[in-house]
Coordinates of C-alpha atoms in Angstrom, one line a residue:
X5 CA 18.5 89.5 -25.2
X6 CA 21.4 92.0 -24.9
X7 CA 19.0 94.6 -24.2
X8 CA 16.4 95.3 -21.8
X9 CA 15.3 98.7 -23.9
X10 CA 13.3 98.9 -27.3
X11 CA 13.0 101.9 -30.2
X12 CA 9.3 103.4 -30.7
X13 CA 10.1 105.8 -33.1
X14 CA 7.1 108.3 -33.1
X15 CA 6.2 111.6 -34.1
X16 CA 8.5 112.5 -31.0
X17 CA 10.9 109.9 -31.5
X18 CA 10.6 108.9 -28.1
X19 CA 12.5 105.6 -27.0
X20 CA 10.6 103.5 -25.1
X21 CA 11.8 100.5 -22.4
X22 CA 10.4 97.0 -22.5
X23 CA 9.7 96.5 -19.3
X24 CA 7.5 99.9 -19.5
X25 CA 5.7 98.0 -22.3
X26 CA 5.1 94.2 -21.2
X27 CA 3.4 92.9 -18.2
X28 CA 4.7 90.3 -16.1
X29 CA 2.5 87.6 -17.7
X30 CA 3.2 88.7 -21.1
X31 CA 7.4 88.5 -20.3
X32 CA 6.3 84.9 -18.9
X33 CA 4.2 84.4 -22.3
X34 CA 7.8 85.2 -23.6
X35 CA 10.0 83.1 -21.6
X36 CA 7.6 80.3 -22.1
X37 CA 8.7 80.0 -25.8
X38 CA 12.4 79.8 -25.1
X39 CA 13.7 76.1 -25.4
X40 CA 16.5 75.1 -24.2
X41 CA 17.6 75.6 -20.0
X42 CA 20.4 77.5 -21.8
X43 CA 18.3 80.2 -23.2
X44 CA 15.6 80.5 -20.3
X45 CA 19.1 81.2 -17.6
X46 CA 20.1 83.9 -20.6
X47 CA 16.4 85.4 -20.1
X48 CA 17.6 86.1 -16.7
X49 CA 20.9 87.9 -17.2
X50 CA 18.6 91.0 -18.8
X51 CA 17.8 92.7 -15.6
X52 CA 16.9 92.0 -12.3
X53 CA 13.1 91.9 -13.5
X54 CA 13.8 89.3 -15.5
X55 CA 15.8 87.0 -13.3
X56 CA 12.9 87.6 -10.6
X57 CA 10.3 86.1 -13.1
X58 CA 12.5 83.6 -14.3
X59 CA 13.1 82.7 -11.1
X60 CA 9.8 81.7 -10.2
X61 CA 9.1 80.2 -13.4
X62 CA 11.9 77.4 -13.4
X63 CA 10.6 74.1 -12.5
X64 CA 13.7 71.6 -11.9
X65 CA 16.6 72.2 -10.2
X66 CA 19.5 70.2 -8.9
X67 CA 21.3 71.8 -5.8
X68 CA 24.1 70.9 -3.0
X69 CA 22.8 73.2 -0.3
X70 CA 22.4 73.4 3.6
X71 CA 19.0 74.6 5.2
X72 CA 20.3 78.5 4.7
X73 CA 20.9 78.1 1.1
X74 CA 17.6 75.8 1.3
X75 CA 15.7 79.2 2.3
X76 CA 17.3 81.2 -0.7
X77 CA 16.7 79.0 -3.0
X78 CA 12.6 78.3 -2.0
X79 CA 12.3 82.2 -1.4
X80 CA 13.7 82.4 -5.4
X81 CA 12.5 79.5 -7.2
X82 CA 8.6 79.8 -5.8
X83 CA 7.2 77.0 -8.3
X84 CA 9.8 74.5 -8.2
X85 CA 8.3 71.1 -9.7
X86 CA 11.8 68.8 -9.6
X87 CA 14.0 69.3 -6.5
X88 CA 17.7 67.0 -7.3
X89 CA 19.4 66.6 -4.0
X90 CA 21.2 63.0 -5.3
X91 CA 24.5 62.1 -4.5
X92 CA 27.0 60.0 -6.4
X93 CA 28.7 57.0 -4.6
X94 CA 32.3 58.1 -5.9
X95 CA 31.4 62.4 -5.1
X96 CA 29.3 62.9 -2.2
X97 CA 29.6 65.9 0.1
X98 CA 29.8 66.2 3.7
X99 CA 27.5 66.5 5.8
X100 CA 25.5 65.4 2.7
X101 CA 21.5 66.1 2.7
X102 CA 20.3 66.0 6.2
X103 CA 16.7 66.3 7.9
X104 CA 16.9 69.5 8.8
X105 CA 17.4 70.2 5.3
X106 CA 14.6 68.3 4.5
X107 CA 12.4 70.3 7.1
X108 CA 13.6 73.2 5.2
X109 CA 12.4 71.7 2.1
X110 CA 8.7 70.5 3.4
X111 CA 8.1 73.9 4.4
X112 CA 9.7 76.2 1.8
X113 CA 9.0 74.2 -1.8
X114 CA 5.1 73.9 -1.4
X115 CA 4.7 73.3 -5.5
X116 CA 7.3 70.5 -5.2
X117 CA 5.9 67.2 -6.8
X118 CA 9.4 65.2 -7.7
X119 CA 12.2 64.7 -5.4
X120 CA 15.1 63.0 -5.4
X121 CA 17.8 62.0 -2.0
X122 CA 19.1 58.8 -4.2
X123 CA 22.4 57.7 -2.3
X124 CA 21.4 60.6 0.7
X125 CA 23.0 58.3 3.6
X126 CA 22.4 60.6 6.0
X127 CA 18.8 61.3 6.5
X128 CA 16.8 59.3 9.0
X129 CA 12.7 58.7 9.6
X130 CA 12.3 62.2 11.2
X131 CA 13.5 64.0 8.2
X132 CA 11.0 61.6 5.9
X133 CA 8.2 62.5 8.4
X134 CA 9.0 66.2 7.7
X135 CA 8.3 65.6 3.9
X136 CA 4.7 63.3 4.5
X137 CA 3.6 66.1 7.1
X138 CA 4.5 68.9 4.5
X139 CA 4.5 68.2 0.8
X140 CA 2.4 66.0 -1.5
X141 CA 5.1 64.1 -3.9
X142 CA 4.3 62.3 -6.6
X143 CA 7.7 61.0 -7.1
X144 CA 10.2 59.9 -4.3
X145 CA 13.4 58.0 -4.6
X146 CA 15.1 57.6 -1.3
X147 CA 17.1 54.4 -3.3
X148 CA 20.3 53.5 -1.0
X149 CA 19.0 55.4 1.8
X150 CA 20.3 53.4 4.5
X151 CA 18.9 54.4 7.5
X152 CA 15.0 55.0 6.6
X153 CA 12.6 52.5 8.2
X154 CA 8.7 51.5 8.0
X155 CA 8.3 54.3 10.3
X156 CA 9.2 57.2 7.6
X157 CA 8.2 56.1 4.9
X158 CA 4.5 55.2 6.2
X159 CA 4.1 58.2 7.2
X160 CA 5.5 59.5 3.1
X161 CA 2.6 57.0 1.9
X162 CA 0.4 58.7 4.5
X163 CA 0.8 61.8 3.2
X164 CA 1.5 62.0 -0.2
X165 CA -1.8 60.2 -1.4
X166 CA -0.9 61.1 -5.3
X167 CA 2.2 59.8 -4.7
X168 CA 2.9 57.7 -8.7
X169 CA 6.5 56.9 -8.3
X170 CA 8.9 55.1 -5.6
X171 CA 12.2 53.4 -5.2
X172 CA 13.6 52.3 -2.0
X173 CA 16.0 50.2 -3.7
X174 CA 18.8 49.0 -0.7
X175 CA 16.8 50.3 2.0
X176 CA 17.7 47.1 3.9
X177 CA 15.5 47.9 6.9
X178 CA 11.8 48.5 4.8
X179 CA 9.3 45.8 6.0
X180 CA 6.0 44.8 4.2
X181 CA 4.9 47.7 6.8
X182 CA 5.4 49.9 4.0
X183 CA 3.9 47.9 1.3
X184 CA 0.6 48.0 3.6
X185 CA 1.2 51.8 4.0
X186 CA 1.0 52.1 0.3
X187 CA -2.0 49.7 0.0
X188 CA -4.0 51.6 2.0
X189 CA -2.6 55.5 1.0
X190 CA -1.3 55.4 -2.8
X191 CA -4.0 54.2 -4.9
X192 CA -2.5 55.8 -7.9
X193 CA 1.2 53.9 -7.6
X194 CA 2.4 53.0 -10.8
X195 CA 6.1 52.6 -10.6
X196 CA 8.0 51.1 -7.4
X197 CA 11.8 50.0 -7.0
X198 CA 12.6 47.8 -3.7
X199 CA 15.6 46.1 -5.0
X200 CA 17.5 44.8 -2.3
X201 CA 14.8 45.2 0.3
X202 CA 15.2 41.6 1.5
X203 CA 12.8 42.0 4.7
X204 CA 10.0 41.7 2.0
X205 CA 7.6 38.9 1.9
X206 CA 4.7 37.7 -0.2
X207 CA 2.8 39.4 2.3
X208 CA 4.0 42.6 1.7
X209 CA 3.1 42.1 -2.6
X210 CA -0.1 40.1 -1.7
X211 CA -0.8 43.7 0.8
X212 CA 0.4 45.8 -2.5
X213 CA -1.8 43.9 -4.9
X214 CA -4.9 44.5 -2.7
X215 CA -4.7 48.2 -2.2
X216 CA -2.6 49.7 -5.3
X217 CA -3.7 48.3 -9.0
X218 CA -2.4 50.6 -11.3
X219 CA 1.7 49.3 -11.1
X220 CA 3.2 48.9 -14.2
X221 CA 6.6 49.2 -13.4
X222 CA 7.9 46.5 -9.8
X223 CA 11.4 46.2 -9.4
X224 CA 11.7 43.5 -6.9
X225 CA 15.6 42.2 -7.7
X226 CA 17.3 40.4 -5.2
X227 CA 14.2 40.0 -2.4
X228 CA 14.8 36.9 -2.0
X229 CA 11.7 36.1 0.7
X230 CA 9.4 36.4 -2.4
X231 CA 8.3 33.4 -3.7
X232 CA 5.6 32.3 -6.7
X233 CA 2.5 33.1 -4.0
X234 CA 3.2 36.6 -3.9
X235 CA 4.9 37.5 -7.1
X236 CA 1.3 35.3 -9.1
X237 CA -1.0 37.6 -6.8
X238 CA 0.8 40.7 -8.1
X239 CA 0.3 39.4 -11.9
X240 CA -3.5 39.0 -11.3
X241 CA -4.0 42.3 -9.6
X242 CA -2.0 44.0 -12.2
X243 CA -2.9 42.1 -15.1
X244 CA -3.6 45.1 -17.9
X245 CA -1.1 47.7 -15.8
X246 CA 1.9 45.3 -15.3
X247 CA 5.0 46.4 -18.1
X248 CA 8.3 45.7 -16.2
X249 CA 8.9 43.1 -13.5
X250 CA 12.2 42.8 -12.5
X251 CA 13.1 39.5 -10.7
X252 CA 16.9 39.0 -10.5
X253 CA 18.1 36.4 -8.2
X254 CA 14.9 35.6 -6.4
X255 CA 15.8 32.4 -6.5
X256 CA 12.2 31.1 -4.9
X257 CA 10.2 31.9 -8.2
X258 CA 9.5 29.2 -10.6
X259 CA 7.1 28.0 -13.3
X260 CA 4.1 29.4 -11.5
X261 CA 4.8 33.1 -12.1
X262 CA 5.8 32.6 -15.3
X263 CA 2.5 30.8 -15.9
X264 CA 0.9 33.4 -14.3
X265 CA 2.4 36.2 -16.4
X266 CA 1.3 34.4 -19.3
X267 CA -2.1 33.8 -18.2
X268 CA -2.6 37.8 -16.7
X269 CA 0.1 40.0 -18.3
X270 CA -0.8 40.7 -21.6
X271 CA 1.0 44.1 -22.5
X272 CA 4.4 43.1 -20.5
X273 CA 7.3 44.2 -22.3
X274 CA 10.2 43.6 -19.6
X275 CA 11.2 40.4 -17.7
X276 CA 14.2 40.0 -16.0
X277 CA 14.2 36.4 -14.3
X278 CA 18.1 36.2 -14.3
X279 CA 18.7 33.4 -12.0
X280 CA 15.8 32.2 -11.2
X281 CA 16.9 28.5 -12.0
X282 CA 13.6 26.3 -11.0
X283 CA 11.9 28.2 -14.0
X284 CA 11.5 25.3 -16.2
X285 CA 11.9 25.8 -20.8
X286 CA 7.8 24.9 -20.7
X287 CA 7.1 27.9 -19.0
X288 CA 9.2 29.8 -21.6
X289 CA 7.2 28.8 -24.1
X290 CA 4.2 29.8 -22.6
X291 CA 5.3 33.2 -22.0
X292 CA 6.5 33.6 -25.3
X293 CA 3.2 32.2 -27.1
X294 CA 1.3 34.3 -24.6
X295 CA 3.1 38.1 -24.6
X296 CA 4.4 37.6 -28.0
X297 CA 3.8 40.7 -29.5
X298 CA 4.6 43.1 -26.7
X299 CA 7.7 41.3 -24.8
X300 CA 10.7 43.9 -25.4
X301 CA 13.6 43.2 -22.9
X302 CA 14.2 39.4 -21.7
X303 CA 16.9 38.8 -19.3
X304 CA 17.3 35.0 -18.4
X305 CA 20.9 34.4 -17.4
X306 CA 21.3 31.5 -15.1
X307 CA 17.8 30.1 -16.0
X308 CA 19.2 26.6 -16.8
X309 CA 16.4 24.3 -17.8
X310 CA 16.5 27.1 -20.7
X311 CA 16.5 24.6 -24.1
X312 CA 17.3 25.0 -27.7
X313 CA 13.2 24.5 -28.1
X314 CA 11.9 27.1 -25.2
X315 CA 14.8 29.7 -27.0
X316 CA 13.8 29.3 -30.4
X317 CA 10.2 29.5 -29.4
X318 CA 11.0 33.1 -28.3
X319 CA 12.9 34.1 -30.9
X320 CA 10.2 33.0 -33.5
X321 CA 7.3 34.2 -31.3
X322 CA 8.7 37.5 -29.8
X323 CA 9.1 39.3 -33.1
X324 CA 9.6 42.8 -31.0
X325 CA 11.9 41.5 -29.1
X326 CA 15.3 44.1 -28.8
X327 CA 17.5 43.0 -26.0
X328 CA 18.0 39.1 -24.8
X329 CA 20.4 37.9 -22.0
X330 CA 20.7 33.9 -22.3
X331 CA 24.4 34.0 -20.5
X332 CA 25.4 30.6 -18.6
X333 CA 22.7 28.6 -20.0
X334 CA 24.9 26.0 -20.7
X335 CA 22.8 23.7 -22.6
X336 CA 21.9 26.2 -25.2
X337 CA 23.4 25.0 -28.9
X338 CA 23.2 26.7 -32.3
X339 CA 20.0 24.6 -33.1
X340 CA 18.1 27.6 -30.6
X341 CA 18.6 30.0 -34.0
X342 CA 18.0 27.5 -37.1
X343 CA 14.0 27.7 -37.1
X344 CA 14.8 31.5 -37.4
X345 CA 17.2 31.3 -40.2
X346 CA 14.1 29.7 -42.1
X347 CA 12.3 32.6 -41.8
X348 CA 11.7 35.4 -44.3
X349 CA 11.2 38.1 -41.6
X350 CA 14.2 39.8 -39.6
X351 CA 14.5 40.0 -35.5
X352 CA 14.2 43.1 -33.7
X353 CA 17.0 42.2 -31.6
X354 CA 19.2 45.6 -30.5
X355 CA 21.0 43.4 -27.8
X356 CA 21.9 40.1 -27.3
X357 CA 24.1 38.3 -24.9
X358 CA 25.5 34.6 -24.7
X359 CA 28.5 35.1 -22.7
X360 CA 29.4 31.9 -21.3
X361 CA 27.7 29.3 -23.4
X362 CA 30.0 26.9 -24.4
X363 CA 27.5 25.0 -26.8
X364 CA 27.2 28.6 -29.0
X365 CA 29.4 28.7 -32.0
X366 CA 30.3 31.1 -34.7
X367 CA 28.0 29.1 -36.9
X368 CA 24.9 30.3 -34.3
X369 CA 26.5 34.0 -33.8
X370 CA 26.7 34.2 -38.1
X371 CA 22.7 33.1 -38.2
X372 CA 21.6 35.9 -35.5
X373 CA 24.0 38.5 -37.4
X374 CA 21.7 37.6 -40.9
X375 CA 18.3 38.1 -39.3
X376 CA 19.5 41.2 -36.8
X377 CA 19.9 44.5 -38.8
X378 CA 19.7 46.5 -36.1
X379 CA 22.6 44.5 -33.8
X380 CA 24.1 47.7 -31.7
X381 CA 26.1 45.2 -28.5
X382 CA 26.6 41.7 -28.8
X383 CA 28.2 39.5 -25.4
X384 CA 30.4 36.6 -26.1
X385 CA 32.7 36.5 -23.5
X386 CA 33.9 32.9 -22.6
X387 CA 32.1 31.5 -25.1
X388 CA 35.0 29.4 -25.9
X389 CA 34.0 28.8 -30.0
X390 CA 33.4 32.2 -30.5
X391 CA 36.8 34.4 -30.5
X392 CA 37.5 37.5 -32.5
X393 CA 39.4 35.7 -34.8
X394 CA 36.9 33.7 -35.6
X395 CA 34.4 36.0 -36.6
X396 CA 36.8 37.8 -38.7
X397 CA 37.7 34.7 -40.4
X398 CA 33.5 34.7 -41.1
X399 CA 33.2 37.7 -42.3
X400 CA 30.1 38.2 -41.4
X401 CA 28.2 41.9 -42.1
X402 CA 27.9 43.1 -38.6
X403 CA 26.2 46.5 -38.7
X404 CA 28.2 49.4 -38.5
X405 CA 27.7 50.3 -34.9
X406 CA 27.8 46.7 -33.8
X407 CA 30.1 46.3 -30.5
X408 CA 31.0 43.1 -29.7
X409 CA 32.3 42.4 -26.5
X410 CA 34.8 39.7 -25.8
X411 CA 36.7 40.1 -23.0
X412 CA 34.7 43.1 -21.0
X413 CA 36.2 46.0 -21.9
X414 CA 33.3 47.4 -23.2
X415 CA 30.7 48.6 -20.7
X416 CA 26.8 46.8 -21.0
X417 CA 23.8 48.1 -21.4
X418 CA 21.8 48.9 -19.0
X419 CA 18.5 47.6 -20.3
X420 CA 18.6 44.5 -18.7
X421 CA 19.5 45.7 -15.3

C-alpha cells in the first residue's frame, strides 16, 4: 500500500489512479479482507480517501478524550461498534470520563452497541441517563463506578431493551431497584456481574428470575444479603441458561442451592462457592453426580465439611473438570485421590490448588501429577508436608510447563476469580 496510483498500460500507455478506478464500496470490499488492526490503520496512511473510509469503517476503539475530542472522534469514526473509555486503578487521568462526556457520547456514537467506563469514578446518574435516553447498548460495564445509583441505571435498563451484558461490580449503592429495572426491560440479559453490590437481596434475584431467563453467566461474589431462597429461584428460572455462578463469600448459602443446582443446572460449567462454609460434603456429591459431565471450574476454598468422600466423588465424576480450588479444607487427606489412582482414565485438571491443607502430602500431590498430563499451576503454599524439597526428592514427571507455587511468588490464575 505505498501507493495510491496503478499502471494500465494501453495502446496509449496511459497511467491510471486507483481511486479513479474503485468505488467507495469496492475499497471497503478491500479493506474488509485486511486482518490484522495493524494492516487496516496502514490502509489509511494511503491518502486522505482512504483514511476517510477507514475511518468510518473501524468498529472498536479505546480513547482518553474530553467532550471536544469526543466530537472528533464520532464526526470520524461514524460506525463505531466498541467504545473503551476504562481506566486502570494504578493510571487514571484527571478529570477522568465525565457526564458530559458521556452526553457527548449518547448523541454522537449512534451505532455504538458495547461500552465500557470500568473504574470511571467520576460519572454520576445524570451522565447514565444521558446514555439510556440516547443509545441502545448491548453491553455496559460501569464495574467500580462508585457513585451510580438505582436511579441511572433504571433508566440504562429502560432504554437499552437489547441490552445482553452488565457488570456493576462494587457499585456499593445499586438496590434490587435495578434488578426489577432489568426484569421488567432486558428480557434478553445473559451475562450480569454485581460483585460487591451488598444492598442486594433475594428479592432483587427472585425480581431477576421472574423477568430475565436467558442468564448464563451471574456473578454475585461477596453479596452477602443473598441467601439459599433467592440464589434456588435463580437456578430454577435459569435451569438450561445458567453456566457460571459465582458465589464467593456469601456466607448465607448452603446445601439448598447446591441441591438446587443439581436438580436444575444441567450444563453448569463454573461454581465458585469459596467460603460458603454451611455447604455440607452431601451436597458435593450431588452436584458432582448431577453436572458431571459439564462442570469445568470448581472453586471451594473454605468450604469445610468438604471430605475425602464428597472430593473424590468429584474427581471420579467430573471427568472435564480443569481447574479445582480445595484451599483450607483442613480435613482433606491423601485418601480424596486414591479411588482416582485406580482408574485407567487421566483428569482434565489444568489447575489445582491445596494451599493450606495440612492433611495433603507429597504421597497425594505424586497421585494427581500421574493422572494430570495437562498440570499447567499447581498451589501448595503452607501445606506443611509438601515443600520443594520434597517433590524433588520424588521425582515426580511434572509436565513441562507445570508451575508450582510454594510460597506466592507466582501470580494465580484468574479462572477461579
Amino acid at each position: 500500500m505505498a501507493s495510491n496510483s496503478i499502471h494500465a498500460h494501453g495502446v496509449s500507455g496511459s497511467e491510471l489512479c486507483i481511486n479513479d478506478v474503485l468505488r467507495d464500496d469496492e475499497l471497503r470490499s478491500v479493506l474488509g479482507r485486511v486482518e490484522t488492526e495493524k494492516d487496516k490503520e496502514t490502509f489509511g496512511l494511503v491518502c486522505k480517501r482512504w483514511l476517510r473510509l477507514q475511518s468510518t469503517e473501524r468498529k472498536k476503539l479505546a480513547a482518553r478524550a474530553g467532550p471536544h475530542m469526543l466530537r472528533k472522534m464520532a464526526d470520524r469514526f461514524t460506525r463505531l461498534h466498541e467504545l473503551d473509555l476504562a481506566q486502570s486503578v494504578s493510571r487514571s487521568f484527571f478529570p477522568g470520563v465525565t457526564d458530559s462526556d458521556l452526553a457527548v457520547i449518547a448523541n454522537g456514537f449512534t451505532c455504538l452497541k458495547i461500552l465500557n467506563l470500568h473504574n470511571c469514578k467520576g460519572i454520576t446518574d445524570a451522565g447514565m441517563k444521558a446514555i439510556g435516553e440516547g443509545l441502545s447498548l448491548q453491553s455496559l460495564d460501569v464495574s467500580y463506578c462508585r457513585k451510580l445509583t438505582d436511579k441511572g441505571l433504571s433508566a440504562v435498563a429502560k432504554g437499552c431493551s437489547d441490552l445482553r451484558i452488565l457488570h456493576m461490580a462494587g457499585c456499593r449503592f445499586v438496590t434490587d431497584g435495578v434488578l426489577e429495572a432489568l426484569s421488567k426491560n432486558c428480557r434478553s440479559l445473559e451475562e450480569l456481574g454485581l460483585q460487591g453490590c451488598t444492598s442486594i437481596t433475594d428479592n432483587g434475584l427472585i425480581y431477576l428470575a421472574s423477568g430475565c431467563q436467558r442468564i448464563r453467566f451471574l456473578d454475585i461474589n461477596k453479596c452477602s444479603n443473598v441467601s439459599d431462597v433467592g440464589v434456588s429461584s435463580i437456578c430454577r428460572a435459569f435451569s438450561s441458561s445458567l453456566k457460571t455462578l459465582k458465589l464467593l463469600d456469601c456466607y448465607k448459602i448452603g446445601d439448598e442451592t447446591i441441591l438446587s443446582l443439581a436438580d436444575c443446572c444441567g450444563n453448569l460449567e463454573t461454581l465458585i462457592i469459596g467460603g460458603c462454609r454451611d455447604v455440607s460434603a452431601e451436597a458435593i456429591k450431588s452436584l458432582a453426580t448431577a453436572c458431571g459431565s459439564s462442570l469445568k471450574n470448581l472453586r471451594m476454598d473454605w468450604c469445610l465439611n468438604i471430605s475425602d468422600s464428597s472430593l473424590s466423588c468429584v474427581l471420579s465424576q467430573c471427568r472435564n473438570l480443569e481447574a479445582l480450588d480445595i484451599g483450607c479444607c483442613e480435613e482433606l487427606t491423601d485418601a480424596s485421590f486414591q479411588f482416582i489412582s485406580n482408574e485407567e482414565s487421566a483428569l482434565s485438571l489444568k489447575i489445582l490448588k491445596v494451599s493450606n491443607c495440612p492433611k495433603i502430602t507429597v504421597t497425594g500431590i505424586g497421585i494427581i501429577v500421574g493422572k494430570c498430563s495437562s498440570l499447567q499451576y499447581l498451589d501448595v503454599r503452607s501445606c506443611p508436608y509438601i515443600t520443594k524439597a520434597g517433590l524433588d526428592g520424588a521425582d515426580f514427571q511434572f509436565p513441562e510447563s507445570c508451575k508450582i507455587n510454594f510460597n506466592g511468588s507466582i501470580s494465580e490464575p484468574v479462572v477461579l476469580l
